[in-house]
Amino acid sequence: MSATIERREFLRIMGAGGLLLAVGAEGCRRVASDDDLTRETGGGITPVAYLRLDPSGTVTVICHRSEMGQGIRSSVAMILADEMEADWKRVRLEQALGDHKVYGNQLTDGSTSIREQFTMLRQAGASVRQLLERAAATQWNVPVEEVQAQFHEVLHQKTGRRVGYGALVATARTLPAVPAAEARLKDPAAFRYIGKEMPGLDLRAMTTGTAIYGQDLRHEGMLIAVIARPPVYGGQVASVDSAEAEKVPGVERIVRLPRAEIPTAFNAVGGVAVVAKNTWAAIQGRSKLKITWDDGPNAGYDSAAYREELTGTAKKPGKAWRKQGDAKAAIARSATKVSADYYIPHLAHAQMEPPAALAVYANDAFEIWAPTQDPQGARDTVAQILKVPVEKVTMHVTLLGGAFGRKGKADFIVEAALLAKEMNGAVKVVWTREDDIQHGYYHTVAAEHLEAGLDKDGRVTGWLHRSVMPSIGSTFDGVARDPMPVEMGMGATDLPFGIDNLLTESGPVSAHVRIGWYRSVINIPHAFAVGSFVDELARAAGRDPKEYWLGLLGPDRVIDLRQAGMVGDPWNYGAKPEEHPIEIARYRGVLEAVTKSAGWGAPLPPGEGRGLSVHRSFWSYVSAVARVKVGADGAVSVPRVDVAIDAGMVANPERVRAQMEGATIMALGNTLYGEITFAKGRVTQSNYTDYHVARMGDAPREIVVTIIPSDRPPGGVGEPGVPPIGAAICNAIFAATGKRIRTLPVGDQLKPTTS
């Protein structure tokens, strides 16, 4: 299971003569007493990780963020090890507990881990390097200016003497840490690991089957629970007959869980749990429960009818978010008017590993293991729901078998804690694939209405974009009907186009399911609508889509949205606009790179086409060209996708390429197949058989990724690859067939009709 730093571990380290350092925004703090481990952050470092150096010379990075295949643990270790001049073969990983006081912000979400902490991690590694140099200078009684750390040793330049890092631990423990302000960062030309191809520290365990994921958890005396949850959000158990379930061999107990009121936030939704000696018995017992459900206020939710509501609202004037010039007047007097309506359905996370959590209850305290993206949030939620002090909840983090935002919610962890307390022992809650598909936090459904006016030369004179979708805020505020600024700031209000007259609006709508963040969040519907609409405008103007994109972007410049008609403060992924501005040159750079890579403009056989789109999210710029082939039967295949990304300074290029490849395949599945529908409040789909994700045969035979070299601060990588792919595929379908796809998924829309 997961290792951590706690008082017992601290005492073991110090007793063995180890050096423990807290890595934080102020550099590295040497942890000299066990009280430092839980010291309030007000006057000291807010740590994000811990670094341990043993007398043997082994460096252990205790990582604060969760690993779900994105390679973050190796990336964090690469940055620290590079700046401290460590030998990569002597670096090890451990996973941190969920504890804000000890580890700072541990939420693995929003592609923040490197983009927000790259410089801080470099400074911390440099602080360690300089601390070891001071230790060597102290041992040799020479000026520190005469020594230099080199590849896990410190060299005395005048005499050629060398000493290994492990032999410096005892002296380093007596010296004060080096503040971040004094950290001497490497010249990037001297990087050993940052920006280089490096073997991940997790990969051997992952590929040999020894890695521990949530579904792998075991504990002595552990019972297994599966739960019959309300099929409609906000529903509850009216009555239950469990007589037949109790007869199933191995079933220990039937437990009725408390109902959670709407909005449920991250609480469990209630239902009936079957607790058994093994998973099979629990599943069989659940199948024999006879439950009458009170479906509650969302019993009538029908996604087809809801779509009509959304699209109707999208055609009416709404709440203004960005108002630059007079878009409506400009469109009205234009030579050519173009309008289009786009629809994007609910999506399920459908990660390979369904949720699972193990909780042990003893002595009025909980010890929990789970594949969570937010161990601190889970810890706090369990403490709140179970009404115990947060110090009574210990939260371990396993590897995550995929997540995409789903495992940032603690409902499945709360279920395990509730049942562990009920059974006064160890209970592991297992979600089946059907549970995951039918009881998730769904990506929002959206209707996007766009209008534009073109002058006689095909230039856009006015642009209107109206977005209507149930907000993520509804999961926490039951009366929320408008999107949050963060949602509108993901591809709607942050348009980079050089258009004088621009209006962005939203329409009000209520949610009827749990809406949750999903990989790239609201960038998905906005990027699909905007990327498709630009292609439509290019066709209406008789222009090549690449050239039209470049014309819309206009000359290279930096855009300050505060001067661009924003109603309220612009959202910029948590950064001030001057820190991470919108840079047209970077849009242009990825667009030029990807069209060159893809052979844009080269002839293709009949039935094939290329489509282009560009999008900025999480401070990164991504452009994609999809090559699509449409058969006579309407079947769509995507033999090749080219992607170019400008993510600023890249720490781990192998993981950047992998993230772009994975994002491409995920977005392809969403575009061609992905759809969650509801009837009578219930999810219609149940498994991969009817919620189709991209299989191996669907994946492009070629995904060509170009990483733009950059000295800009790091941007996000895990999420930005998804948004432009949908529009690129659908624009390619139009190029191949002349048929415009405005409703996702593509599904059977291209199949020939029979008379």
Short mmCIF file of C-alpha atoms in Angstrom, two decimals, residues 356-699:
data_model
loop_
_atom_site.label_atom_id
_atom_site.label_comp_id
_atom_site.label_asym_id
_atom_site.label_seq_id
_atom_site.Cartn_x
_atom_site.Cartn_y
_atom_site.Cartn_z
CA ALA A 356 -13.04 1.17 -5.05
CA ALA A 357 -12.10 2.06 -1.48
CA LEU A 358 -11.03 0.16 1.64
CA ALA A 359 -11.82 1.57 5.07
CA VAL A 360 -10.84 0.18 8.46
CA TYR A 361 -12.67 1.42 11.54
CA ALA A 362 -11.13 0.89 14.96
CA ASN A 363 -10.89 2.92 18.17
CA ASP A 364 -13.22 5.62 16.82
CA ALA A 365 -10.83 6.30 13.92
CA PHE A 366 -10.71 5.51 10.22
CA GLU A 367 -7.80 4.34 8.13
CA ILE A 368 -8.67 4.45 4.43
CA TRP A 369 -6.98 3.42 1.20
CA ALA A 370 -8.36 4.60 -2.14
CA PRO A 371 -7.41 5.66 -5.68
CA THR A 372 -8.24 9.30 -5.09
CA GLN A 373 -7.22 12.47 -6.89
CA ASP A 374 -8.00 14.52 -3.79
CA PRO A 375 -6.90 12.76 -0.60
CA GLN A 376 -7.33 15.89 1.51
CA GLY A 377 -10.82 16.51 0.19
CA ALA A 378 -11.73 12.88 0.79
CA ARG A 379 -10.37 13.04 4.32
CA ASP A 380 -12.34 16.21 5.05
CA THR A 381 -15.53 14.81 3.53
CA VAL A 382 -15.34 11.59 5.54
CA ALA A 383 -14.73 13.58 8.73
CA GLN A 384 -17.71 15.83 7.97
CA ILE A 385 -20.15 13.06 7.03
CA LEU A 386 -19.08 10.64 9.77
CA LYS A 387 -18.87 13.48 12.30
CA VAL A 388 -15.35 12.75 13.55
CA PRO A 389 -12.34 15.05 13.94
CA VAL A 390 -10.31 15.15 10.75
CA GLU A 391 -7.30 13.92 12.75
CA LYS A 392 -9.21 10.65 13.18
CA VAL A 393 -9.12 9.98 9.43
CA THR A 394 -5.94 8.67 7.79
CA MET A 395 -6.06 8.77 4.00
CA HIS A 396 -3.71 6.59 1.95
CA VAL A 397 -3.47 6.95 -1.84
CA THR A 398 -3.05 4.01 -4.21
CA LEU A 399 -2.28 4.22 -7.88
CA LEU A 400 -5.28 5.23 -9.97
CA GLY A 401 -6.30 3.10 -12.95
CA GLY A 402 -7.46 6.18 -14.82
CA ALA A 403 -9.65 8.91 -13.39
CA PHE A 404 -10.24 11.94 -15.69
CA GLY A 405 -11.79 13.82 -12.77
CA ARG A 406 -14.09 11.06 -11.47
CA LYS A 407 -11.82 10.11 -8.59
CA GLY A 408 -11.63 13.66 -7.34
CA LYS A 409 -15.05 13.01 -5.80
CA ALA A 410 -15.20 11.20 -2.47
CA ASP A 411 -18.63 9.52 -2.60
CA PHE A 412 -17.23 6.00 -2.99
CA ILE A 413 -14.80 6.65 -0.14
CA VAL A 414 -17.60 7.88 2.11
CA GLU A 415 -19.47 4.64 1.36
CA ALA A 416 -16.51 2.58 2.55
CA ALA A 417 -16.21 4.63 5.74
CA LEU A 418 -19.93 4.36 6.51
CA LEU A 419 -19.87 0.60 6.10
CA ALA A 420 -16.61 0.10 8.00
CA LYS A 421 -18.16 1.87 10.97
CA GLU A 422 -21.36 -0.13 10.62
CA MET A 423 -19.41 -3.41 10.53
CA ASN A 424 -16.83 -2.21 13.11
CA GLY A 425 -13.95 -3.43 10.98
CA ALA A 426 -12.54 -3.50 7.46
CA VAL A 427 -14.83 -3.08 4.45
CA LYS A 428 -13.89 -2.64 0.82
CA VAL A 429 -16.53 -1.06 -1.41
CA VAL A 430 -16.35 -2.30 -5.00
CA TRP A 431 -18.04 -0.53 -7.87
CA THR A 432 -18.81 -2.61 -10.95
CA ARG A 433 -18.57 -1.18 -14.46
CA GLU A 434 -22.35 -0.81 -14.46
CA ASP A 435 -22.21 1.12 -11.18
CA ASP A 436 -19.62 3.45 -12.65
CA ILE A 437 -21.58 4.15 -15.85
CA GLN A 438 -24.96 4.57 -14.15
CA HIS A 439 -24.08 6.40 -10.93
CA GLY A 440 -21.31 8.80 -11.90
CA TYR A 441 -20.74 12.53 -12.03
CA TYR A 442 -21.42 13.25 -15.68
CA HIS A 443 -19.77 15.69 -18.02
CA THR A 444 -22.29 18.39 -18.72
CA VAL A 445 -24.61 18.34 -21.72
CA ALA A 446 -24.48 21.56 -23.76
CA ALA A 447 -26.22 23.48 -26.52
CA GLU A 448 -24.09 26.05 -28.31
CA HIS A 449 -25.62 28.70 -30.60
CA LEU A 450 -23.28 30.74 -32.81
CA GLU A 451 -23.90 33.53 -35.29
CA ALA A 452 -21.51 35.58 -37.39
CA GLY A 453 -21.68 38.27 -40.03
CA LEU A 454 -19.23 38.38 -42.95
CA ASP A 455 -18.34 41.34 -45.11
CA LYS A 456 -18.01 41.10 -48.91
CA ASP A 457 -14.44 39.81 -48.49
CA GLY A 458 -15.47 37.07 -46.09
CA ARG A 459 -14.07 38.73 -42.97
CA VAL A 460 -16.01 38.39 -39.71
CA THR A 461 -17.62 41.67 -38.67
CA GLY A 462 -19.65 40.34 -35.74
CA TRP A 463 -19.61 37.19 -33.59
CA LEU A 464 -22.24 35.87 -31.17
CA HIS A 465 -21.77 32.77 -29.02
CA ARG A 466 -24.45 31.64 -26.59
CA SER A 467 -23.77 28.62 -24.35
CA VAL A 468 -26.40 26.73 -22.36
CA MET A 469 -25.47 23.89 -20.02
CA PRO A 470 -26.16 22.66 -16.49
CA SER A 471 -23.31 23.93 -14.35
CA ILE A 472 -20.88 21.99 -12.22
CA GLY A 473 -21.94 24.44 -9.52
CA SER A 474 -25.30 22.65 -9.33
CA THR A 475 -23.57 19.72 -7.61
CA PHE A 476 -22.94 22.02 -4.66
CA ASP A 477 -25.76 24.57 -5.02
CA GLY A 478 -29.14 23.09 -5.81
CA VAL A 479 -30.55 26.32 -7.24
CA ALA A 480 -27.61 27.12 -9.53
CA ARG A 481 -28.89 27.74 -13.07
CA ASP A 482 -26.11 29.82 -14.62
CA PRO A 483 -22.57 28.71 -15.46
CA MET A 484 -19.65 29.81 -13.32
CA PRO A 485 -17.01 32.23 -14.65
CA VAL A 486 -14.54 29.35 -14.79
CA GLU A 487 -16.86 27.46 -17.14
CA MET A 488 -17.45 30.37 -19.51
CA GLY A 489 -13.73 31.14 -19.41
CA MET A 490 -12.94 27.77 -20.99
CA GLY A 491 -13.20 28.56 -24.68
CA ALA A 492 -16.11 31.01 -24.77
CA THR A 493 -15.12 34.33 -23.19
CA ASP A 494 -11.41 33.90 -23.91
CA LEU A 495 -11.64 33.90 -27.70
CA PRO A 496 -8.41 35.24 -29.24
CA PHE A 497 -9.93 36.51 -32.49
CA GLY A 498 -9.33 39.98 -33.85
CA ILE A 499 -13.04 40.80 -34.14
CA ASP A 500 -14.31 44.27 -33.24
CA ASN A 501 -17.85 43.17 -32.39
CA LEU A 502 -18.12 40.13 -30.15
CA LEU A 503 -20.80 38.97 -27.71
CA THR A 504 -20.68 35.92 -25.43
CA GLU A 505 -23.80 34.94 -23.47
CA SER A 506 -25.21 32.05 -21.46
CA GLY A 507 -28.73 30.85 -20.79
CA PRO A 508 -30.18 29.54 -17.52
CA VAL A 509 -30.98 25.85 -17.02
CA SER A 510 -31.41 23.46 -14.09
CA ALA A 511 -29.46 20.24 -13.60
CA HIS A 512 -31.09 16.84 -13.01
CA VAL A 513 -27.97 14.72 -12.48
CA ARG A 514 -24.63 15.06 -10.71
CA ILE A 515 -22.45 17.24 -12.95
CA GLY A 516 -18.71 16.84 -12.41
CA TRP A 517 -15.48 17.98 -13.96
CA TYR A 518 -14.19 15.79 -16.73
CA ARG A 519 -10.88 15.85 -18.59
CA SER A 520 -10.63 19.41 -20.05
CA VAL A 521 -14.05 20.26 -18.58
CA ILE A 522 -16.16 22.83 -20.47
CA ASN A 523 -13.47 23.28 -23.08
CA ILE A 524 -15.02 20.24 -24.78
CA PRO A 525 -18.34 21.78 -25.90
CA HIS A 526 -16.88 25.24 -26.45
CA ALA A 527 -13.93 24.03 -28.53
CA PHE A 528 -16.18 21.76 -30.59
CA ALA A 529 -18.60 24.60 -31.34
CA VAL A 530 -15.99 27.28 -32.02
CA GLY A 531 -13.68 25.00 -34.00
CA SER A 532 -16.55 23.73 -36.14
CA PHE A 533 -18.00 27.20 -36.67
CA VAL A 534 -14.69 28.63 -37.88
CA ASP A 535 -14.59 25.87 -40.47
CA GLU A 536 -18.15 26.73 -41.52
CA LEU A 537 -17.22 30.39 -41.87
CA ALA A 538 -14.18 29.48 -43.96
CA ARG A 539 -16.37 27.45 -46.31
CA ALA A 540 -18.96 30.25 -46.49
CA ALA A 541 -16.18 32.69 -47.40
CA GLY A 542 -14.66 30.31 -49.94
CA ARG A 543 -11.36 30.24 -48.07
CA ASP A 544 -8.95 27.53 -46.94
CA PRO A 545 -9.63 26.75 -43.23
CA LYS A 546 -5.98 27.19 -42.24
CA GLU A 547 -5.76 30.60 -43.84
CA TYR A 548 -9.11 31.54 -42.34
CA TRP A 549 -7.91 30.60 -38.85
CA LEU A 550 -4.81 32.73 -39.34
CA GLY A 551 -6.93 35.64 -40.53
CA LEU A 552 -9.25 35.41 -37.53
CA LEU A 553 -6.30 35.32 -35.15
CA GLY A 554 -4.83 38.41 -36.77
CA PRO A 555 -1.33 39.80 -36.20
CA ASP A 556 0.90 38.56 -33.41
CA ARG A 557 0.03 40.33 -30.19
CA VAL A 558 -0.78 39.74 -26.53
CA ILE A 559 -4.46 39.94 -25.60
CA ASP A 560 -5.54 41.35 -22.25
CA LEU A 561 -9.15 40.25 -21.75
CA ARG A 562 -9.60 42.97 -19.15
CA GLN A 563 -9.52 45.40 -22.07
CA ALA A 564 -11.73 43.26 -24.32
CA GLY A 565 -15.26 43.85 -23.05
CA MET A 566 -15.34 41.35 -20.20
CA VAL A 567 -18.30 41.67 -17.85
CA GLY A 568 -16.43 40.92 -14.62
CA ASP A 569 -12.94 39.54 -14.18
CA PRO A 570 -11.65 37.13 -16.85
CA TRP A 571 -10.91 33.55 -15.91
CA ASN A 572 -7.37 32.45 -16.74
CA TYR A 573 -6.92 29.08 -15.05
CA GLY A 574 -5.95 30.67 -11.77
CA ALA A 575 -3.27 33.01 -13.11
CA LYS A 576 -3.19 36.75 -13.58
CA PRO A 577 -3.47 37.69 -17.28
CA GLU A 578 -0.02 39.26 -17.25
CA GLU A 579 1.51 36.03 -15.88
CA HIS A 580 0.06 33.80 -18.60
CA PRO A 581 -1.36 36.06 -21.31
CA ILE A 582 -3.11 34.99 -24.49
CA GLU A 583 -0.36 35.07 -27.12
CA ILE A 584 -1.37 34.97 -30.78
CA ALA A 585 2.15 33.98 -31.85
CA ARG A 586 1.78 30.74 -29.93
CA TYR A 587 -1.58 29.99 -31.58
CA ARG A 588 0.07 30.63 -34.92
CA GLY A 589 3.06 28.48 -33.99
CA VAL A 590 1.06 25.33 -33.25
CA LEU A 591 -1.18 25.87 -36.27
CA GLU A 592 1.75 26.23 -38.66
CA ALA A 593 3.55 23.25 -37.10
CA VAL A 594 0.61 20.87 -37.23
CA THR A 595 -0.42 21.71 -40.79
CA LYS A 596 3.16 21.19 -41.92
CA SER A 597 3.35 17.85 -40.10
CA ALA A 598 0.03 16.71 -41.56
CA GLY A 599 0.77 17.73 -45.13
CA TRP A 600 -2.12 20.16 -45.15
CA GLY A 601 -3.40 20.76 -48.68
CA ALA A 602 -1.95 17.60 -50.20
CA PRO A 603 -4.49 15.66 -52.30
CA LEU A 604 -6.40 12.77 -50.70
CA PRO A 605 -8.36 9.90 -52.23
CA PRO A 606 -12.15 10.22 -52.60
CA GLY A 607 -13.98 9.72 -49.32
CA GLU A 608 -11.11 11.13 -47.27
CA GLY A 609 -10.61 14.57 -45.79
CA ARG A 610 -8.53 16.59 -43.37
CA GLY A 611 -9.91 18.84 -40.66
CA LEU A 612 -8.21 21.45 -38.51
CA SER A 613 -8.82 23.06 -35.15
CA VAL A 614 -6.87 25.09 -32.58
CA HIS A 615 -7.54 25.68 -28.89
CA ARG A 616 -5.85 27.16 -25.81
CA SER A 617 -6.55 25.74 -22.38
CA PHE A 618 -4.70 25.42 -19.07
CA TRP A 619 -2.06 27.88 -20.44
CA SER A 620 -1.16 25.52 -23.31
CA TYR A 621 -1.82 25.87 -27.03
CA VAL A 622 -2.83 22.80 -29.04
CA SER A 623 -3.68 22.41 -32.71
CA ALA A 624 -4.85 19.21 -34.38
CA VAL A 625 -5.32 17.95 -37.91
CA ALA A 626 -7.42 14.82 -38.27
CA ARG A 627 -7.41 12.70 -41.40
CA VAL A 628 -10.71 10.90 -41.78
CA LYS A 629 -11.96 8.20 -44.12
CA VAL A 630 -15.69 7.66 -44.64
CA GLY A 631 -16.79 4.40 -46.24
CA ALA A 632 -19.72 3.87 -48.57
CA ASP A 633 -21.66 2.53 -45.58
CA GLY A 634 -21.05 5.72 -43.62
CA ALA A 635 -18.51 4.14 -41.28
CA VAL A 636 -15.87 6.61 -40.09
CA SER A 637 -12.24 5.75 -39.47
CA VAL A 638 -9.46 8.10 -38.45
CA PRO A 639 -6.18 6.73 -39.81
CA ARG A 640 -4.04 9.66 -38.70
CA VAL A 641 -4.08 12.60 -36.31
CA ASP A 642 -1.33 15.21 -36.08
CA VAL A 643 -1.06 17.26 -32.90
CA ALA A 644 1.16 20.22 -32.08
CA ILE A 645 1.44 21.52 -28.52
CA ASP A 646 3.11 24.55 -27.05
CA ALA A 647 3.11 23.86 -23.32
CA GLY A 648 5.95 26.19 -22.47
CA MET A 649 8.95 24.59 -20.76
CA VAL A 650 8.44 20.82 -20.89
CA ALA A 651 9.76 18.73 -18.02
CA ASN A 652 8.97 15.25 -19.31
CA PRO A 653 8.55 15.09 -23.12
CA GLU A 654 7.78 11.37 -23.21
CA ARG A 655 4.78 11.96 -20.94
CA VAL A 656 3.70 14.97 -23.02
CA ARG A 657 3.56 12.82 -26.14
CA ALA A 658 1.76 10.07 -24.24
CA GLN A 659 -0.79 12.56 -22.92
CA MET A 660 -1.44 13.91 -26.42
CA GLU A 661 -1.84 10.37 -27.76
CA GLY A 662 -4.19 9.39 -24.96
CA ALA A 663 -6.18 12.61 -25.27
CA THR A 664 -6.55 12.03 -29.01
CA ILE A 665 -7.93 8.53 -28.53
CA MET A 666 -10.24 9.60 -25.71
CA ALA A 667 -11.57 12.55 -27.72
CA LEU A 668 -12.02 10.34 -30.78
CA GLY A 669 -14.19 7.99 -28.73
CA ASN A 670 -16.21 10.90 -27.37
CA THR A 671 -16.69 12.35 -30.84
CA LEU A 672 -17.67 9.20 -32.68
CA TYR A 673 -19.49 7.25 -29.97
CA GLY A 674 -19.75 8.87 -26.52
CA GLU A 675 -23.22 9.60 -25.18
CA ILE A 676 -25.03 9.13 -21.89
CA THR A 677 -28.81 9.38 -22.22
CA PHE A 678 -31.58 9.40 -19.63
CA ALA A 679 -35.16 8.11 -19.62
CA LYS A 680 -37.42 8.43 -16.57
CA GLY A 681 -34.43 9.79 -14.70
CA ARG A 682 -32.36 6.66 -15.33
CA VAL A 683 -29.15 6.24 -17.31
CA THR A 684 -29.90 4.21 -20.42
CA GLN A 685 -26.37 2.84 -20.86
CA SER A 686 -24.81 0.25 -18.56
CA ASN A 687 -21.38 -0.95 -19.75
CA TYR A 688 -18.84 -0.68 -22.54
CA THR A 689 -21.27 -2.65 -24.70
CA ASP A 690 -23.59 0.36 -25.04
CA TYR A 691 -21.34 3.18 -23.81
CA HIS A 692 -18.77 2.78 -26.54
CA VAL A 693 -15.25 4.03 -25.85
CA ALA A 694 -12.53 3.86 -28.49
CA ARG A 695 -11.03 0.39 -28.81
CA MET A 696 -7.65 -0.49 -30.21
CA GLY A 697 -9.12 -0.92 -33.68
CA ASP A 698 -10.63 2.57 -33.54
CA ALA A 699 -7.37 4.29 -32.65
#
